[in-house]
Short mmCIF file of C-alpha atoms in Angstrom, two decimals:
data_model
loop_
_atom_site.label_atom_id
_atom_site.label_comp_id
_atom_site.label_asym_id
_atom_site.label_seq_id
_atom_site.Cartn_x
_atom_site.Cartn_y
_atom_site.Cartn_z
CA UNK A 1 148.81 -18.31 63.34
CA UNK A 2 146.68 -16.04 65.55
CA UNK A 3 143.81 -14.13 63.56
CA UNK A 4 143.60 -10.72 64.67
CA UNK A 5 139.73 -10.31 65.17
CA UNK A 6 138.17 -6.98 64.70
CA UNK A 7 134.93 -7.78 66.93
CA UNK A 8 134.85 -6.75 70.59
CA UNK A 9 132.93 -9.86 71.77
CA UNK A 10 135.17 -12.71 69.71
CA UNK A 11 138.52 -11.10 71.79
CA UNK A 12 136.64 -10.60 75.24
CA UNK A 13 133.75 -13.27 74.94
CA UNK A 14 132.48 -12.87 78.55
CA UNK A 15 132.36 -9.25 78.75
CA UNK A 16 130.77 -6.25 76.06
CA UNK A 17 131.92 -3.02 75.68
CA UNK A 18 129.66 -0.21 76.82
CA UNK A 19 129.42 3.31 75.77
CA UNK A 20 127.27 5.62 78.42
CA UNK A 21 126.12 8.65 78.48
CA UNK A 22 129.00 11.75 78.13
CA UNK A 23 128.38 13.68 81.47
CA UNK A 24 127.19 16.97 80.56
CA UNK A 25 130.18 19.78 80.13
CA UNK A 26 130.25 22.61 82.16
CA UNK A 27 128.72 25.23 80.41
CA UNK A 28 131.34 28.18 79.46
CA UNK A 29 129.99 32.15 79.37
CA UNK A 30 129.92 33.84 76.05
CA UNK A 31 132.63 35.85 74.96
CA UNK A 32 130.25 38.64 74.31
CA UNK A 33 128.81 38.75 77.88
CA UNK A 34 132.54 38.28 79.00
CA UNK A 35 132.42 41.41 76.79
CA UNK A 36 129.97 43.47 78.11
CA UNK A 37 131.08 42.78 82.25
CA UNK A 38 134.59 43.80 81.01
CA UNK A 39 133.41 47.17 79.36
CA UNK A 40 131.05 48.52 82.61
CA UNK A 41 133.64 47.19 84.80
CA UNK A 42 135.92 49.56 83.09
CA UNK A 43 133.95 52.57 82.60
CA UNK A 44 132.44 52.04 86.28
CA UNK A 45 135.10 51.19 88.29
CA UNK A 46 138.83 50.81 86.32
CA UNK A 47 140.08 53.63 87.42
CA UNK A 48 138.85 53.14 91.19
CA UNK A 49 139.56 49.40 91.48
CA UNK A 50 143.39 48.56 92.89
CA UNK A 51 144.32 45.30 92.27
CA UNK A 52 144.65 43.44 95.98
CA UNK A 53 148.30 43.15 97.77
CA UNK A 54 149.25 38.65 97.75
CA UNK A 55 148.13 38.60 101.37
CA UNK A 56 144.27 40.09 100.69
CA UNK A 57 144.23 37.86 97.53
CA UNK A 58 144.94 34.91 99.32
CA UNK A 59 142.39 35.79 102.58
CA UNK A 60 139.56 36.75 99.95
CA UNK A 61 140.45 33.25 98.05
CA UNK A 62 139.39 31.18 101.39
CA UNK A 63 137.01 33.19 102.15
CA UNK A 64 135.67 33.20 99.16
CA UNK A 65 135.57 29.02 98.50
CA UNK A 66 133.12 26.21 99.11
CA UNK A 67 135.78 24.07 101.14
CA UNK A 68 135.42 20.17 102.26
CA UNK A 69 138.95 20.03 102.95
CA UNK A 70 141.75 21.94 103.88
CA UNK A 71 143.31 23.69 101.17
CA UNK A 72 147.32 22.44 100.16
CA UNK A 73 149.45 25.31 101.38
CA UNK A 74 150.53 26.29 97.66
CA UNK A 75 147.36 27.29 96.87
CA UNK A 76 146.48 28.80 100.43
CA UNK A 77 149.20 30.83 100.35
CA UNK A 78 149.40 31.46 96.67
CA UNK A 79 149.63 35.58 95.92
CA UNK A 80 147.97 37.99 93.44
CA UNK A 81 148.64 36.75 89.72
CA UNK A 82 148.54 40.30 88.88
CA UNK A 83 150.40 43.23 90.01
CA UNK A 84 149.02 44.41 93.38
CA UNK A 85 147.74 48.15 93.35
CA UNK A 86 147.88 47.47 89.28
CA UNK A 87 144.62 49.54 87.72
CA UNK A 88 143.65 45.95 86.01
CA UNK A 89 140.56 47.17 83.95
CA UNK A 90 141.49 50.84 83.39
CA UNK A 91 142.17 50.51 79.91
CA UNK A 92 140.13 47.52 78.95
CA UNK A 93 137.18 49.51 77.45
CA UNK A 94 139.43 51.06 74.99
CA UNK A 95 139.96 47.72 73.52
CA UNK A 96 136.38 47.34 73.36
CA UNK A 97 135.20 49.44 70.66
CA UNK A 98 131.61 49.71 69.10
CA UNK A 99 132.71 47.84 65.96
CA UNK A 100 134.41 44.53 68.14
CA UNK A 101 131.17 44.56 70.46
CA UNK A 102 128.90 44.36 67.48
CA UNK A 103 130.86 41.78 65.68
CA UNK A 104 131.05 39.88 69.64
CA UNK A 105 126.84 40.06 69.51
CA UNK A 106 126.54 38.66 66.49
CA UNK A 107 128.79 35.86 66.76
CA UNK A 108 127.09 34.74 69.80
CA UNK A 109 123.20 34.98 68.14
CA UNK A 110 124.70 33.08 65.39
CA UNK A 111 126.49 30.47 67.49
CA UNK A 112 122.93 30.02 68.90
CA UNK A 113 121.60 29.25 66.12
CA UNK A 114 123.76 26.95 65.11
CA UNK A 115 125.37 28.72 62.31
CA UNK A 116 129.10 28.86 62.93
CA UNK A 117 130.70 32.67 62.80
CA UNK A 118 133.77 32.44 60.49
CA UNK A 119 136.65 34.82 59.64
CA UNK A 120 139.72 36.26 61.13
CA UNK A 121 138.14 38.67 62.77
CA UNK A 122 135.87 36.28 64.87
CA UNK A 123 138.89 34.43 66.07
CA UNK A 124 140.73 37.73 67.15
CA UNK A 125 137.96 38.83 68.78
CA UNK A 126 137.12 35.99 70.72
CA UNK A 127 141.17 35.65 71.38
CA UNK A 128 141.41 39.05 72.96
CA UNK A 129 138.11 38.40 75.16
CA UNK A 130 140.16 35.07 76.65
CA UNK A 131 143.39 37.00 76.97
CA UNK A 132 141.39 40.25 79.11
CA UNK A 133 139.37 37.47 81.07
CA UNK A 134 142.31 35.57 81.97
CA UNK A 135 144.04 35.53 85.63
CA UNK A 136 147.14 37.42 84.41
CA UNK A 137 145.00 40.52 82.86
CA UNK A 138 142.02 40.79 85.06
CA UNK A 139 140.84 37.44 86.22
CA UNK A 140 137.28 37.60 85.32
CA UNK A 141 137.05 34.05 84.22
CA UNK A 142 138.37 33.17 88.01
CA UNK A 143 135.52 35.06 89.64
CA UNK A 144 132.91 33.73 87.81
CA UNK A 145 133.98 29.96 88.59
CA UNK A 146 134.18 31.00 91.99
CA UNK A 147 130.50 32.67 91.87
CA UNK A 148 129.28 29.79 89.99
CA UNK A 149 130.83 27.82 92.57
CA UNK A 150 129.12 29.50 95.60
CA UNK A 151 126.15 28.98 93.64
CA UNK A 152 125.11 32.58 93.31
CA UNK A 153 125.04 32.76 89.13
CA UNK A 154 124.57 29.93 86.31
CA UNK A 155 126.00 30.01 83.18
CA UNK A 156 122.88 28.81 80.64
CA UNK A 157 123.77 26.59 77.39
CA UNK A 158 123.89 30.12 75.39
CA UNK A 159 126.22 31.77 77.19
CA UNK A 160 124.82 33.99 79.26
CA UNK A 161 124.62 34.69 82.92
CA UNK A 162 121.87 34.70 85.51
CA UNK A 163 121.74 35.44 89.05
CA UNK A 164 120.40 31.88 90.85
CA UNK A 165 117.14 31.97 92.78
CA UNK A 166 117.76 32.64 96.22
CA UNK A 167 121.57 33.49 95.46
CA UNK A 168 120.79 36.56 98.31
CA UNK A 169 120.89 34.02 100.78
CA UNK A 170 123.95 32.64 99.78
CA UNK A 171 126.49 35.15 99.09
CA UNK A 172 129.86 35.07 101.22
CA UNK A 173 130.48 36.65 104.30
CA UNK A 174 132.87 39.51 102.91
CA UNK A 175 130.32 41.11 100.76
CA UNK A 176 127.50 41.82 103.50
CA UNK A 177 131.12 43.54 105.71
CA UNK A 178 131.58 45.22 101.99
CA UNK A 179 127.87 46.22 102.36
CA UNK A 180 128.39 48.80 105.04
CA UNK A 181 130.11 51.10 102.82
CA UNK A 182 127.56 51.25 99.78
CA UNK A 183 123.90 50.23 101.59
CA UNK A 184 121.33 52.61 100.41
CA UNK A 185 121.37 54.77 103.79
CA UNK A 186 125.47 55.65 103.43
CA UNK A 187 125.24 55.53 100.02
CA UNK A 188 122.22 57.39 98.87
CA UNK A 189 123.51 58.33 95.63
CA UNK A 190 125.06 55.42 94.85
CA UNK A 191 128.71 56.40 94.32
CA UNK A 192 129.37 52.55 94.28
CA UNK A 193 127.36 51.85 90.80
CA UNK A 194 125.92 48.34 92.95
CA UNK A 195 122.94 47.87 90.55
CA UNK A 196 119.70 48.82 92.28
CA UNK A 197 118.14 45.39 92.32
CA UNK A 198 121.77 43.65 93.55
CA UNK A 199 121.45 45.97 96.26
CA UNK A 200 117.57 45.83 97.36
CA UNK A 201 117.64 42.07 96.97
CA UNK A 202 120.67 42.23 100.03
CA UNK A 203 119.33 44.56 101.91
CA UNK A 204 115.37 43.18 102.28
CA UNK A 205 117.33 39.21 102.79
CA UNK A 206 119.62 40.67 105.60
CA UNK A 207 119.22 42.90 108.63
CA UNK A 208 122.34 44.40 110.50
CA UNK A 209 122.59 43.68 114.29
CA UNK A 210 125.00 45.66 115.87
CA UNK A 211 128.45 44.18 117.33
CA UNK A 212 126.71 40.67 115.70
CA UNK A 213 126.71 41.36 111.87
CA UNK A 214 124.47 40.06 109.63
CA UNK A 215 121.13 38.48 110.47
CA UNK A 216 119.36 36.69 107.77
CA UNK A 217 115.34 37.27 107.73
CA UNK A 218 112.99 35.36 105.20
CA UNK A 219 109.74 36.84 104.03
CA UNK A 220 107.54 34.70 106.69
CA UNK A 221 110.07 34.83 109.37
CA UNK A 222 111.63 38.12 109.48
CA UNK A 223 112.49 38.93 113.47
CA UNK A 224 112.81 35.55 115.03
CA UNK A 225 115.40 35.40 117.21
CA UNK A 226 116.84 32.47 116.13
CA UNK A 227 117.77 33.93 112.48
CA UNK A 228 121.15 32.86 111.99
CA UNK A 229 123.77 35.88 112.70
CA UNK A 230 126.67 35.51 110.05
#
């Protein structure tokens, strides 16, 4: 009779098992910060923003990707999750309250220090944060994978979110054409709500050249002609 042998080695003699490293996990944004971008969003801008018809989803999608091949036509052509000219984050803040935001904080200065928040409320509250953040409320989530994916922010082991160094440089083509409608000369007063150092950051990394675009000047290099025109 065959003994069943419990030792790697005595059933594969010639070869051992190995056991490497886990590959770090991506890194996941707090619920709380999720949170707080949902609230000013809301207060800001829900009852201005519109969500976008299928056909400007799907053109801000691939414009809006790091591509190195082309994408399959179900996803190229793949419309608005949500319902377009919907008021996604109108409402949102009202969901929000004090009370759930406090409870949000804590959990997450708990969670870093390794002390595990517990109760019902906890779960609900970081269940509603997932359900708002998801494609079919407001897609929040979505952007910031496809921020993080341009390389602009980084989500850090606690959660939050940080603006990369040099992420000026970097930012996609349709937010300098966005910037023509809220720089600091047609929008003095800042109807848009871009946060002041957002907007200074763009406007001292890029120069407008007219019937060009977008000419990018560094600090030691700022007029050469051969700045690239985007």
């Amino acid at each position: 009779k065959l003994k069943r042998s419990h030792s790697t080695t005595d059933t594969f003699p010639s070869k051992r098992l190995k056991i490497g490293k886990i590959s770090s996990k991506k890194e996941l944004p707090s619920s709380y910060f999720l949170a707080r971008i949902l609230e000013y969003v809301s207060q800001t801008f829900g009852h201005l923003f519109h969500e976008p018809s299928h056909a400007e989803y799907s053109w801000q999608q691939r414009h809006r990707s790091v591509l190195t091949k082309p994408l399959p036509k179900d996803v190229m052509f793949r419309g608005n999750p949500r319902n377009p000219g919907a008021l996604s984050f109108e409402n949102i803040r009202f969901l929000l309250d004090k009370e759930r935001m406090i409870r949000l904080q804590s959990a997450w200065e708990k969670s870093n220090a390794e002390i595990n928040p517990a109760g019902i409320e906890s779960w609900n509250d970081e269940w509603i944060i997932t359900y708002l953040s998801s494609n079919k409320i407001t897609g929040l989530s979505h952007e910031i994978d496809v921020m993080e994916n341009l390389d602009l922010i980084t989500v850090n082991p606690s959660g939050s979110i940080d603006l990369k160094p040099g992420w000026e440089k970097r930012v996609p083509q349709i937010i300098l054409i966005d910037m023509k409608e809220w720089g600091t000369e047609v929008d003095p007063h800042n109807l848009f709500c871009i946060h002041p150092s957002v907007k200074s950051a763009l406007e001292m990394a890029w120069e407008r050249v007219d019937d060009y675009g977008w000419r990018y000047a560094n600090e030691t290099d700022a007029i050469e002609e051969n700045n690239e025109v985007v």
